[in-house]
Coordinates of C-alpha atoms and ligand atoms in Angstrom, one line a residue:
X43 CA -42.5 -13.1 49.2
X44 CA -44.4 -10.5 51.7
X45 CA -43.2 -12.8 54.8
X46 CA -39.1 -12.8 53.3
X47 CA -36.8 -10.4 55.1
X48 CA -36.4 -7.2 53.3
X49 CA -32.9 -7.5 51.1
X50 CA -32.3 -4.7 49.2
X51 CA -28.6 -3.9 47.0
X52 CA -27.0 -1.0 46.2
X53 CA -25.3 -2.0 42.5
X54 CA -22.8 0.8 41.4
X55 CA -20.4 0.1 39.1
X56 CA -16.9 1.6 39.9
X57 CA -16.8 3.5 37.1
X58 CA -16.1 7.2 38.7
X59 CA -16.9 9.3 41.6
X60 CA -20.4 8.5 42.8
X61 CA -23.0 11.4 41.7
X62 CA -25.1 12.5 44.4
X63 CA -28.4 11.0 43.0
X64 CA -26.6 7.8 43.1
X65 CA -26.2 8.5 47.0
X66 CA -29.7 8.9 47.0
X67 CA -30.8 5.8 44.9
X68 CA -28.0 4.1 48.2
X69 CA -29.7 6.1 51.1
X70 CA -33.7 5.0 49.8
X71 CA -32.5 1.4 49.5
X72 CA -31.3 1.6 53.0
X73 CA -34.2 3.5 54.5
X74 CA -36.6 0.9 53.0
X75 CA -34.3 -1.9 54.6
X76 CA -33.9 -0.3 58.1
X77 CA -37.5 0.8 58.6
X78 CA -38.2 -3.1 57.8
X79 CA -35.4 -4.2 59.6
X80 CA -33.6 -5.9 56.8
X81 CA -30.2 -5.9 55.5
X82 CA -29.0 -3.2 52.5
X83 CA -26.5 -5.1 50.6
X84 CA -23.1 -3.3 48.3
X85 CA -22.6 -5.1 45.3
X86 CA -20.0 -3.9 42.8
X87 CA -21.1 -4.4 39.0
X88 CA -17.8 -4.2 37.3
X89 CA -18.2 -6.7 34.1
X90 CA -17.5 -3.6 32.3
X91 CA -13.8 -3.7 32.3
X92 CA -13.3 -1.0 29.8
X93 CA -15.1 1.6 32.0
X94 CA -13.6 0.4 35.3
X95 CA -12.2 3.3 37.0
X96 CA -9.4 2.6 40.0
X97 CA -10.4 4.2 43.3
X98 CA -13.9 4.1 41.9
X99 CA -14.5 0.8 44.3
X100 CA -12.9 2.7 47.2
X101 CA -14.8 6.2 46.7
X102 CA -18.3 4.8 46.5
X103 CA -17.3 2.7 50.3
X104 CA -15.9 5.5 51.3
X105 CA -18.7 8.1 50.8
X106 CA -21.2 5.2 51.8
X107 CA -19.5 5.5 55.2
X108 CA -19.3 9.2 55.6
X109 CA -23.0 9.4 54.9
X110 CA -23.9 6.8 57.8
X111 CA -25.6 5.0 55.7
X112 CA -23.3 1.6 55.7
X113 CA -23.7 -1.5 54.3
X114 CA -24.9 -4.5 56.5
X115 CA -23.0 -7.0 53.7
X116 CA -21.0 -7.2 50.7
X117 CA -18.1 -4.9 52.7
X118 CA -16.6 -5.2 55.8
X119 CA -15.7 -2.4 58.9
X120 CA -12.2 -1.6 57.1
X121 CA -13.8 -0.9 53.8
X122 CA -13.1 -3.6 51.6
X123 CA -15.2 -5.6 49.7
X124 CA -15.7 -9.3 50.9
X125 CA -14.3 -12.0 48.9
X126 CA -15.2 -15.3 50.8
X127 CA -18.5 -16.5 52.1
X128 CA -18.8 -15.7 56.2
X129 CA -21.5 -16.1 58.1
X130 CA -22.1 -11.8 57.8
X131 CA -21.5 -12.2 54.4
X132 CA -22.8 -15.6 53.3
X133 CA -23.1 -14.3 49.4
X134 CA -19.6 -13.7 48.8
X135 CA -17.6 -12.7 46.4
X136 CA -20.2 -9.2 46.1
X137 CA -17.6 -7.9 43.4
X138 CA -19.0 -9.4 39.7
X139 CA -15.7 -9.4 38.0
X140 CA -15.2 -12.1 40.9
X141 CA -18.2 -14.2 40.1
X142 CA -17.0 -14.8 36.3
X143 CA -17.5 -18.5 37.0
X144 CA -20.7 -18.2 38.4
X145 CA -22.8 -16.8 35.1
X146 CA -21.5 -18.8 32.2
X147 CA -24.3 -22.0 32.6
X148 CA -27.1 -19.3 33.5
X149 CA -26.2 -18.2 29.8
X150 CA -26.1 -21.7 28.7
X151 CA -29.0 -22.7 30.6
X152 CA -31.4 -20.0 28.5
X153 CA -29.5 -21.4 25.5
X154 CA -30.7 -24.9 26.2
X155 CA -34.0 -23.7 26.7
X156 CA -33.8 -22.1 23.0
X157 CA -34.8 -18.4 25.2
X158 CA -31.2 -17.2 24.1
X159 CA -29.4 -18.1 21.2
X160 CA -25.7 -17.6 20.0
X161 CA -24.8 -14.5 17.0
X162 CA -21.6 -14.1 15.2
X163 CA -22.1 -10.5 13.8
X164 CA -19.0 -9.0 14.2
X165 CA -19.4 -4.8 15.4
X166 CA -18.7 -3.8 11.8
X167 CA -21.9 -5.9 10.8
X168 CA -24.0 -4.5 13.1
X169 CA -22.5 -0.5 12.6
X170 CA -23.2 -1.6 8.8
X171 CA -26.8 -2.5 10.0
X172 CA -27.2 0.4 11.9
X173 CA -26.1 3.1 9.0
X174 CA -28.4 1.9 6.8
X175 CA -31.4 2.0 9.1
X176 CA -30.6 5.3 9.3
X177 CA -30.5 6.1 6.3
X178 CA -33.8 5.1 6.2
X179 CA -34.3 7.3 8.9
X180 CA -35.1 3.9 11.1
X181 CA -33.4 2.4 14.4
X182 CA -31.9 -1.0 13.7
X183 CA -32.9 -3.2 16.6
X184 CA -31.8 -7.2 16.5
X185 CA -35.0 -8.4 17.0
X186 CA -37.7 -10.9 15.9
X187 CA -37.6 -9.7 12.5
X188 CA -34.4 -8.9 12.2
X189 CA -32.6 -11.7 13.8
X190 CA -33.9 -14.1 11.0
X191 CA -31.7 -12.2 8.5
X192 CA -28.3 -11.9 10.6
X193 CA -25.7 -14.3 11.5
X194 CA -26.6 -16.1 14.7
X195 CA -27.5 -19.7 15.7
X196 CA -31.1 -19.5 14.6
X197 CA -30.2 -18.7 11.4
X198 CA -27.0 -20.9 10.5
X199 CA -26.4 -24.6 10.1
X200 CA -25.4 -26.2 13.3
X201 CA -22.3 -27.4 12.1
X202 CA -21.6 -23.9 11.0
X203 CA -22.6 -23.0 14.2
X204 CA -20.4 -25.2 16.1
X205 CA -17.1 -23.9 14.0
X206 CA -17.9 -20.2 15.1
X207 CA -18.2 -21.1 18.8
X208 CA -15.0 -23.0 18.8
X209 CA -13.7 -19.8 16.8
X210 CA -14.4 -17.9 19.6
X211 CA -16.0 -14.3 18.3
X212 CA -20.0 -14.6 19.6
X213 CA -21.9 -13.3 22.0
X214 CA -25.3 -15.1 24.2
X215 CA -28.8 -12.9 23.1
X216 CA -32.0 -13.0 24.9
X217 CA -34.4 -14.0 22.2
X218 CA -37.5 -12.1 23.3
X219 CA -41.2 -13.9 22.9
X220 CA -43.2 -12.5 19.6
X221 CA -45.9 -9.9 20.2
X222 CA -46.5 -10.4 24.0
X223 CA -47.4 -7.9 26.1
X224 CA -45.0 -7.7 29.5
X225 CA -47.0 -7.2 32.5
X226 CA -44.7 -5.3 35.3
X227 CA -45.4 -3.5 38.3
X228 CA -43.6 -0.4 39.6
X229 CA -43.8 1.0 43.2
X230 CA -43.4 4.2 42.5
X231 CA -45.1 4.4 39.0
X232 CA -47.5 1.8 39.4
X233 CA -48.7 -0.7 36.5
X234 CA -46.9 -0.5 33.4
X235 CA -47.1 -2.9 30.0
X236 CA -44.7 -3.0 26.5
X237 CA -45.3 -5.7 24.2
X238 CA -42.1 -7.6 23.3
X239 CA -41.9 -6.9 19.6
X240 CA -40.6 -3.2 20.6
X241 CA -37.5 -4.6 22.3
X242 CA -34.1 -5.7 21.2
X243 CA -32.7 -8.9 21.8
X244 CA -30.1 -7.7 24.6
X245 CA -26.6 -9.4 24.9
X246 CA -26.2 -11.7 27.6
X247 CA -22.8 -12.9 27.3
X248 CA -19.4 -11.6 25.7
X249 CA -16.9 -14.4 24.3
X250 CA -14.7 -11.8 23.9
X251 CA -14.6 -10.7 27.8
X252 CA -15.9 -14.2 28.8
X253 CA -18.1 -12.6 31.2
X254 CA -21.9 -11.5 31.1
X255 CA -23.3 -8.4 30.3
X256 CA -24.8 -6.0 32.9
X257 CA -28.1 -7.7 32.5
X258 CA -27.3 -11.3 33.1
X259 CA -25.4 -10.3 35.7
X260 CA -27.8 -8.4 37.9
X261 CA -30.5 -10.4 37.7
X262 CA -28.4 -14.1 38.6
X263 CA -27.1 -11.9 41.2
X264 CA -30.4 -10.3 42.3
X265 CA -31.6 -14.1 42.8
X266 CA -28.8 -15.6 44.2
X267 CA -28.5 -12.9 47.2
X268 CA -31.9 -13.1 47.6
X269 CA -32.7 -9.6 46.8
X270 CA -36.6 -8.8 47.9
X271 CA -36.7 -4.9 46.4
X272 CA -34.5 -3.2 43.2
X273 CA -34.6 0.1 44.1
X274 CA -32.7 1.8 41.5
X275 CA -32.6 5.0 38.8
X276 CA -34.6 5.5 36.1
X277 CA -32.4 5.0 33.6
X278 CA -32.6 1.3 34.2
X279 CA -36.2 1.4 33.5
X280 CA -36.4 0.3 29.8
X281 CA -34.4 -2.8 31.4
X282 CA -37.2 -3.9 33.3
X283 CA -39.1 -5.9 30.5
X284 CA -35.7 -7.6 29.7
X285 CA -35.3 -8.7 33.6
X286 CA -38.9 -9.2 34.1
X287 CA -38.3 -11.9 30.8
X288 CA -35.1 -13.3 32.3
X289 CA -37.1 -14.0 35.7
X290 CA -39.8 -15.9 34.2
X291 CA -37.1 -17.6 31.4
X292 CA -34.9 -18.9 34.7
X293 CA -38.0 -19.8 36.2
X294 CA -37.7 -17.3 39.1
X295 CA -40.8 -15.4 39.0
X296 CA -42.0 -16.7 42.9
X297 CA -38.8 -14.9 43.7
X298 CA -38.6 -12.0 41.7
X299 CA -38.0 -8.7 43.7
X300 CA -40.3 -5.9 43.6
X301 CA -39.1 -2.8 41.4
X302 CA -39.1 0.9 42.1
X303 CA -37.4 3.4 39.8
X304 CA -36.6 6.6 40.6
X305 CA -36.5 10.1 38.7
X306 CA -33.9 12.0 38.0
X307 CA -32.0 15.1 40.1
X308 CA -32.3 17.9 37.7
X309 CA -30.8 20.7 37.3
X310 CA -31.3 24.0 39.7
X311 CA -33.2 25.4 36.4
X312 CA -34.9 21.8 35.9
X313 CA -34.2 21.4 32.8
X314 CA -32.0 18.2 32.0
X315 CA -29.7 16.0 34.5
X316 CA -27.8 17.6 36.8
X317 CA -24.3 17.3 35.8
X318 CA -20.5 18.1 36.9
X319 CA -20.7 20.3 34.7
X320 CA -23.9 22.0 36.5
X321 CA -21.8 22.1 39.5
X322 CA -18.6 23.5 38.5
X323 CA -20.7 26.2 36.4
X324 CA -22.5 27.2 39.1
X325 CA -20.3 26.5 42.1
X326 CA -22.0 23.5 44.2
X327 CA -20.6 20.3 44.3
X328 CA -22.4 16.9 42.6
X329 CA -20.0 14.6 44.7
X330 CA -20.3 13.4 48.1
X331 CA -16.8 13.9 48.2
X332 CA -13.9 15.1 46.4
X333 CA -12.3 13.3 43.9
X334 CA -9.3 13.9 41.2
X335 CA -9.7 11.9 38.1
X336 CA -6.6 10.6 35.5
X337 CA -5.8 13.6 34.3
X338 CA -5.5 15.4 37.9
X339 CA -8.6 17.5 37.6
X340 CA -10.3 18.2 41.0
X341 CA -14.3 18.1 41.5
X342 CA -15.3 19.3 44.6
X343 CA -17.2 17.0 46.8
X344 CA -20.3 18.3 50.0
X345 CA -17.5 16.8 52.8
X346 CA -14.6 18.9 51.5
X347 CA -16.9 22.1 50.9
X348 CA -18.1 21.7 54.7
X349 CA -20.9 19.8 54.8
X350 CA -22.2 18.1 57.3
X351 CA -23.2 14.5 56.0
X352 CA -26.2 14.6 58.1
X353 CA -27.3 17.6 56.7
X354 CA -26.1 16.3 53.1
X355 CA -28.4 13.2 53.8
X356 CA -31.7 15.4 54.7
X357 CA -31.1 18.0 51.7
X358 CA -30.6 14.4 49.7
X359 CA -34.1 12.4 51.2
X360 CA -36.1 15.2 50.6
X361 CA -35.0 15.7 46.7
X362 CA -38.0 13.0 45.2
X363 CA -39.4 12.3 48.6
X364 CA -41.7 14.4 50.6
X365 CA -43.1 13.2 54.2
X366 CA -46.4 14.4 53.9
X367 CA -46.2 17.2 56.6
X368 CA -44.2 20.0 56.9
X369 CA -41.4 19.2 58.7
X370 CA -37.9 19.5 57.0
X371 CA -35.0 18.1 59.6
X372 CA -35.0 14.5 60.1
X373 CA -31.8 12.9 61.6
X374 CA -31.5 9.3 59.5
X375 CA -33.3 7.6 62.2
X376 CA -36.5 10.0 61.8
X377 CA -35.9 9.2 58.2
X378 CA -36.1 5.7 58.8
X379 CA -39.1 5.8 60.0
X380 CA -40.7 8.9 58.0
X381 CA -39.7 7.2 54.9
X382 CA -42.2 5.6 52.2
X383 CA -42.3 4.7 48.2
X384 CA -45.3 6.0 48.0
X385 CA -44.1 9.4 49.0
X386 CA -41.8 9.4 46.2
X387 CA -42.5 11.5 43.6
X388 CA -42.1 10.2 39.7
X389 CA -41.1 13.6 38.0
X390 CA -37.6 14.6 38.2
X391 CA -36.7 15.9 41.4
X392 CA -34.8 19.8 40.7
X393 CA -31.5 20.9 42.8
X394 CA -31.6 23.6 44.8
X395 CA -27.9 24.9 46.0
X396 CA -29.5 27.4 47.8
X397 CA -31.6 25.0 49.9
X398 CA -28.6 22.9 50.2
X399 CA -26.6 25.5 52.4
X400 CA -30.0 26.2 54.4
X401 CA -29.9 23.0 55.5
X402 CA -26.4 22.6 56.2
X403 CA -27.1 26.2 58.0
X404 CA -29.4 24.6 60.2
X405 CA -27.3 21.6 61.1
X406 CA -24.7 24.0 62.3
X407 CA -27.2 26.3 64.1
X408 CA -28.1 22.6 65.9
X409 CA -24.0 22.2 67.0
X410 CA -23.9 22.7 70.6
X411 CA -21.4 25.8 70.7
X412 CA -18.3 23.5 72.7
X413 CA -18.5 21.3 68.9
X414 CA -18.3 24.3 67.0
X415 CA -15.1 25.6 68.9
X416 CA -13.4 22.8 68.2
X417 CA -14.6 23.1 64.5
X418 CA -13.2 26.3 64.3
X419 CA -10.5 25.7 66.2
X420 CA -9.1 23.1 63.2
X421 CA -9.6 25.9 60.7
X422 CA -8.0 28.5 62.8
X423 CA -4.7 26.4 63.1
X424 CA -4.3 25.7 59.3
X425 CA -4.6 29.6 59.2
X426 CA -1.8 29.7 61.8
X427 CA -3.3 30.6 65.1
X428 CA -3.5 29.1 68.0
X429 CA -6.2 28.5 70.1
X430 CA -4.4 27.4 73.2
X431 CA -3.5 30.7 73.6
X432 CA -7.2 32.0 74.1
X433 CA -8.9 31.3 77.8
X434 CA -11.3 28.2 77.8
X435 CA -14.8 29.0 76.5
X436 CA -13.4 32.0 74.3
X437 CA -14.1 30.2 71.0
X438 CA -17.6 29.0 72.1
X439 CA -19.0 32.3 73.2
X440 CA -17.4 34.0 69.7
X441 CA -18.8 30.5 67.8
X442 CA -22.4 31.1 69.7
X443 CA -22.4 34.7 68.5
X444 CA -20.7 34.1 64.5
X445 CA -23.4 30.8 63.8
X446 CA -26.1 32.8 63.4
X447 CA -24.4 34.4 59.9
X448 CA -22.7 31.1 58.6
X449 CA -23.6 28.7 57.0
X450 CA -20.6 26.7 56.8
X451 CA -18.0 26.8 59.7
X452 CA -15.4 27.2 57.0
X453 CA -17.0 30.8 56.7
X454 CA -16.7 31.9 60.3
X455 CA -13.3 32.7 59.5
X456 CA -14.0 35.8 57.0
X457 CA -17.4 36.6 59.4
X458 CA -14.4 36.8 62.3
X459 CA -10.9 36.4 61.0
X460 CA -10.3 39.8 62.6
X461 CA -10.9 39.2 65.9
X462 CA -7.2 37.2 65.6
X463 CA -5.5 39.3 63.1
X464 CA -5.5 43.0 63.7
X465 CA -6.3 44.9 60.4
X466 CA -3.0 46.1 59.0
X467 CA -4.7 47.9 56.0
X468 CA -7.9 50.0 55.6
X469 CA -10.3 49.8 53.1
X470 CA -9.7 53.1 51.1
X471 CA -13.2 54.2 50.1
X472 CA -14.0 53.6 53.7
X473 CA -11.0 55.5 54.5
X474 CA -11.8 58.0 52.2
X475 CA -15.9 58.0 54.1
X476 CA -15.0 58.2 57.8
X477 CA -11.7 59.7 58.5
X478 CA -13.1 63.2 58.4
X479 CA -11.2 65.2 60.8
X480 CA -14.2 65.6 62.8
X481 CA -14.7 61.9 63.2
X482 CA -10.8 61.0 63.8
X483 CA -11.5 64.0 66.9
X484 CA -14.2 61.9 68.4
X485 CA -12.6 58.7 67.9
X486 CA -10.4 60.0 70.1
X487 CA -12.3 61.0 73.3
X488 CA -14.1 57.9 72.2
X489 CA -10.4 56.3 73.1
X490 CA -10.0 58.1 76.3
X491 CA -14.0 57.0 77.5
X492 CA -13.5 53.5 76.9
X493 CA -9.9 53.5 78.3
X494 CA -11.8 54.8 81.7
X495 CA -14.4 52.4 80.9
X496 CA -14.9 48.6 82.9
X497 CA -14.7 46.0 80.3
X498 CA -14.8 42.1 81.7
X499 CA -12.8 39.7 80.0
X500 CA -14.1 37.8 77.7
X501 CA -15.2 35.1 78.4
X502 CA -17.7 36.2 81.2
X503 CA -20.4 33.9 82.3
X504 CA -23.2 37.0 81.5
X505 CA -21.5 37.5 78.4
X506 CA -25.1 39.3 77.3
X507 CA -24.9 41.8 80.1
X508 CA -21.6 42.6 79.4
X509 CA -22.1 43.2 75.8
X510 CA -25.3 44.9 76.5
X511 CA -23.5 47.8 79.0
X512 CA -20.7 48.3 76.3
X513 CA -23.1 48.6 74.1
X514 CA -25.4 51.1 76.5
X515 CA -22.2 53.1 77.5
X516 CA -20.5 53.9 74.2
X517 CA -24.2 54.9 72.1
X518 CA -24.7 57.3 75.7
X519 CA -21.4 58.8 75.0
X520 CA -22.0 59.2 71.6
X521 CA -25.4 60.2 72.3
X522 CA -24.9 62.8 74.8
X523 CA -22.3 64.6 72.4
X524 CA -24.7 64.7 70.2
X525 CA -22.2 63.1 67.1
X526 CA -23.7 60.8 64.7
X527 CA -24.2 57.5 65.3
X528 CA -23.4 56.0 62.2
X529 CA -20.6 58.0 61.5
X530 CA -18.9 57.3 64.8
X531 CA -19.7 53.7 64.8
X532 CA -18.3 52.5 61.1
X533 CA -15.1 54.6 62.1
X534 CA -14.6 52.8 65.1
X535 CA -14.8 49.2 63.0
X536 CA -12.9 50.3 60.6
X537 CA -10.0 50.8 63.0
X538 CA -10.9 47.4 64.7
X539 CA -12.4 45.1 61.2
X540 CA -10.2 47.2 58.5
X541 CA -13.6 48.2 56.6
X542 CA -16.8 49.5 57.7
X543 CA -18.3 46.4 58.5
X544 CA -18.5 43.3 60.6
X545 CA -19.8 42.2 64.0
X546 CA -21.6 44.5 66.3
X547 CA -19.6 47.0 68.0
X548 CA -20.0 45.8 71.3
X549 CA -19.5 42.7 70.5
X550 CA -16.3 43.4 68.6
X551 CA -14.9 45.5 71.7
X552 CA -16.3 42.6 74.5
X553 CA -13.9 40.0 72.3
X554 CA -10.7 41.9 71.4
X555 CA -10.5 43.4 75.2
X556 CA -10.0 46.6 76.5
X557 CA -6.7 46.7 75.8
X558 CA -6.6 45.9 72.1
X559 CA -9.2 47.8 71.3
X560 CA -7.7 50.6 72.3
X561 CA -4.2 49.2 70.4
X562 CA -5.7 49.5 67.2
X563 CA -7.9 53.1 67.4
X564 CA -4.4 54.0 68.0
X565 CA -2.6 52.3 65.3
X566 CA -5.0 53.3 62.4
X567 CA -5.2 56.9 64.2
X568 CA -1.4 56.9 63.7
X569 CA -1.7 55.3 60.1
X570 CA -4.8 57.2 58.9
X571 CA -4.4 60.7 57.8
X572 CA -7.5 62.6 58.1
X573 CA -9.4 63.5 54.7
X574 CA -11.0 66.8 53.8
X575 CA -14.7 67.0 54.5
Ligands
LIG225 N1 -24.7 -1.3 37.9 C1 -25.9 -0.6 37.7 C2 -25.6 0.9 37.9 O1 -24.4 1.2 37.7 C3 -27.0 -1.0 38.7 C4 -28.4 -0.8 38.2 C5 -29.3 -1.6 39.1 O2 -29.4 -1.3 40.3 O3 -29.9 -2.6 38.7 O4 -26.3 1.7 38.2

């Protein structure tokens, strides 16, 4: 098994967006593949239909490719799932509801081998069953006690038998061994054993849907694609005696994958899953990307809120995973190599939004300033301006200078929407603060200094230097007329910015130019009446 190539499958079934921890439980399964140089594999489990979602299929490709973290089978480069065997994809269809014919004799098979036998109870039985264990304050379970006493193929004459399968109402159940113990191995939470009388017999098969149930389904599908490693959530870990029973019923065990489970995302207060609901209380999305169900409701998704997907994919690696050391950024390929099961921690693993924008923040504080511009440039026109009409370089100097307070490039625009669009109104308790008639007097030589003053265009190639004489002039002037500082300084922005606040006044001046600077003191001199001190 140790000398196999590495196969490992992402399983989803297309039953809604994907949640971000299901991204994760897709980008360990490929970092285990790649840093072993085998192949990660997208199966769709869709032998649910009543669950099946449309555009489920096509979301969970789709935010498998915006991650970077693509499937080497199972889909091809346009996106859709593979339906014939090729030589890339020699295990096609990878869609279940496709490989109906393959599953029936595997059912039968377990039959023959009296492992699984045929039941009749019809759901009103079992609820019947189930209401009055209850009652008893008890969980029915069809089991090895129970199954003697119900209406299955163990139980009923086989001519009675016969008459119900040709009726057509049964399902296929797994009849689990009496009072053995399960021996099963987990990579992440080592060595774990459950003795067999604590299980139910699981359904295999559904007449009614003539397909198999999730369990069946997975693990013929598991052997027939030849999948080495299950790396998969946690919630599929009270499956694992059932699949480590179907291995050894098929006769598979040489083959059987190994297992790793992993623990849940939590919530930011870690206290339960992290939910939609999680998300849309406390503003952070639990989608990779944005998705509109039935009914048209919208849930935001990390593309559509401005995240980069390689920051996405280092907030995701390190939720459950730690490398050991204290380093934080890792591009995929350092996470390739970085990444281990061992490292992965078996508690829950709790969300952080806060450390989610950090690390998109760091992403874009890695954007060479030239990608940024044209970043910004894209949101700029969907506000309506125009780059083109700024010199070449403008946007990258402003973008250099704006990174350091964003964490999104979506939020450059309020750190610098007014270097485009000239303040029309004034904030009035700022108004109400600074246009003292003895500031709106300074303002006004301040006007006249600056008017005499040299100011390069932006951009200049010692764009520092230029800011850092503006800067040295205008607190002189200031200085030397012995008016305060502070005072001067928020009146002046609020004539540029519209309130007492923004960029550096140097900076704001170096950007809008000598000449609309000096446009807008006079405007909001002209619209600002002073107020009494
Ligand atoms: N179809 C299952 C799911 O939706 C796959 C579980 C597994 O990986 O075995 O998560």
């Amino acid at each position: 098994m140790n000398n196999r190539k590495r196969r490992v499958r992402f399983a989803p079934s297309p039953t809604g967006p994907l949640h971000m921890g299901g991204v994760r439980t897709a980008l360990y399964n490929y970092l285990y593949a790649k840093q072993a140089g085998g192949d990660f594999i997208l199966r769709i489990e869709d032998t649910d239909s009543h669950r099946f979602v449309p555009g489920a299929e096509e979301y969970i490709i789709e935010s498998l490719r915006w991650c970077g973290i693509y499937p080497d089978e199972g889909v091809d480069k346009e996106g859709h799932m593979v339906e014939t065997p090729s030589p890339g994809h020699p295990h096609a269809p990878y869609r279940q509801s496709q490989r109906k014919h393959i599953y029936r004799k595997y059912a039968e098979e377990l039959v023959e081998k009296g492992l699984a036998y045929y039941a009749f109870d019809t759901a009103a039985e079992l609820d019947a069953r189930r209401k009055e264990a209850e009652s008893q304050k008890k969980t029915f379970t069809y089991n090895h006690i129970t199954r003697n006493e119900l209406k299955n193929s163990l139980t009923l004459p086989e001519k009675e038998t016969e008459r119900l399968i040709a009726e057509g109402n049964w399902t296929i159940r797994f009849k689990n061994p009496e009072n053995r113990v399960v021996k099963m191995d987990d990579m992440i939470r080592g060595h774990i054993e459950i003795n067999t009388d604590t299980l139910d017999d699981k359904v295999l098969w559904k007449s009614a849907d003539g397909l198999p149930t999730y369990h069946l389904a997975n693990v013929v599908d598991d052997h027939l694609m030849e999948i080495t490693d299950v790396i998969r959530g946690e919630e599929w870990l009270p499956s694992l005696p059932l699949h480590y029973l179907l291995y050894e019923a098929f006769g598979w065990e040489e083959s059987r994958p190994a297992f790793a489970h992993l623990s849940l995302l939590l919530k930011p207060d870690g206290k339960g899953k992290l939910s939609k609901r999680d998300g849309d209380r406390l503003g952070f999305p639990v989608f990779p990307l944005k998705w509109v169900n039935q009914e048209g409701e919208v849930s935001r998704g990390y593309r559509e809120d401005g995240y980069y997907p390689q920051a996405f994919i280092n907030m995701l690696a390190l939720l459950g995973w730690n490398p050991g050391t204290e380093q934080e950024i890792f591009s995929l390929d350092q996470l390739v190599k970085a990444f281990s099961l061992e490292r992965v921690i078996k508690s829950g693993a709790r969300f952080n939004p806060e450390k989610a924008k950090w690390f998109n923040q760091e992403y874009l504080r890695m954007r060479s300033d030239k990608d940024l511009a044209e970043e910004y440039a894209a949101v700029l026109a969907e506000k309506g301006i125009d780059t083109a009409n700024y010199p070449k370089g403008y946007l990258e100097q402003l973008c250099a200078l704006i990174k350091e307070r964003a964490h999104f490039v979506n939020d450059f625009w309020e750190i610098s929407r007014y270097i485009f669009m000239p303040p029309i109104e004034f904030a009035e308790s700022d108004v109400k603060k600074f246009c003292t008639p003895e500031n709106l007097g300074n303002i006004a030589k301040v006007a006249a200094f600056l008017e005499d003053m040299e100011i390069p265009q932006a951009p200049c190639n010692d764009k520092a230097g230029a800011v850092a004489s503006i800067e040295e002039r205008l607190t002189g002037y200031i200085k030397e007329n012995g008016w305060k500082m502070g005072a001067v300084m928020n009146t002046l922005r609020l004539f540029f910015v519209g309130e007492a606040r923004g960029l550096g006044i140097a900076d704001i001046v170096y950007f809008l130019g000598k000449k609309e600077s000096l446009r807008r003191i006079s405007y909001a001199a002209e619209k600002l009446q002073p107020t009494v001190q």
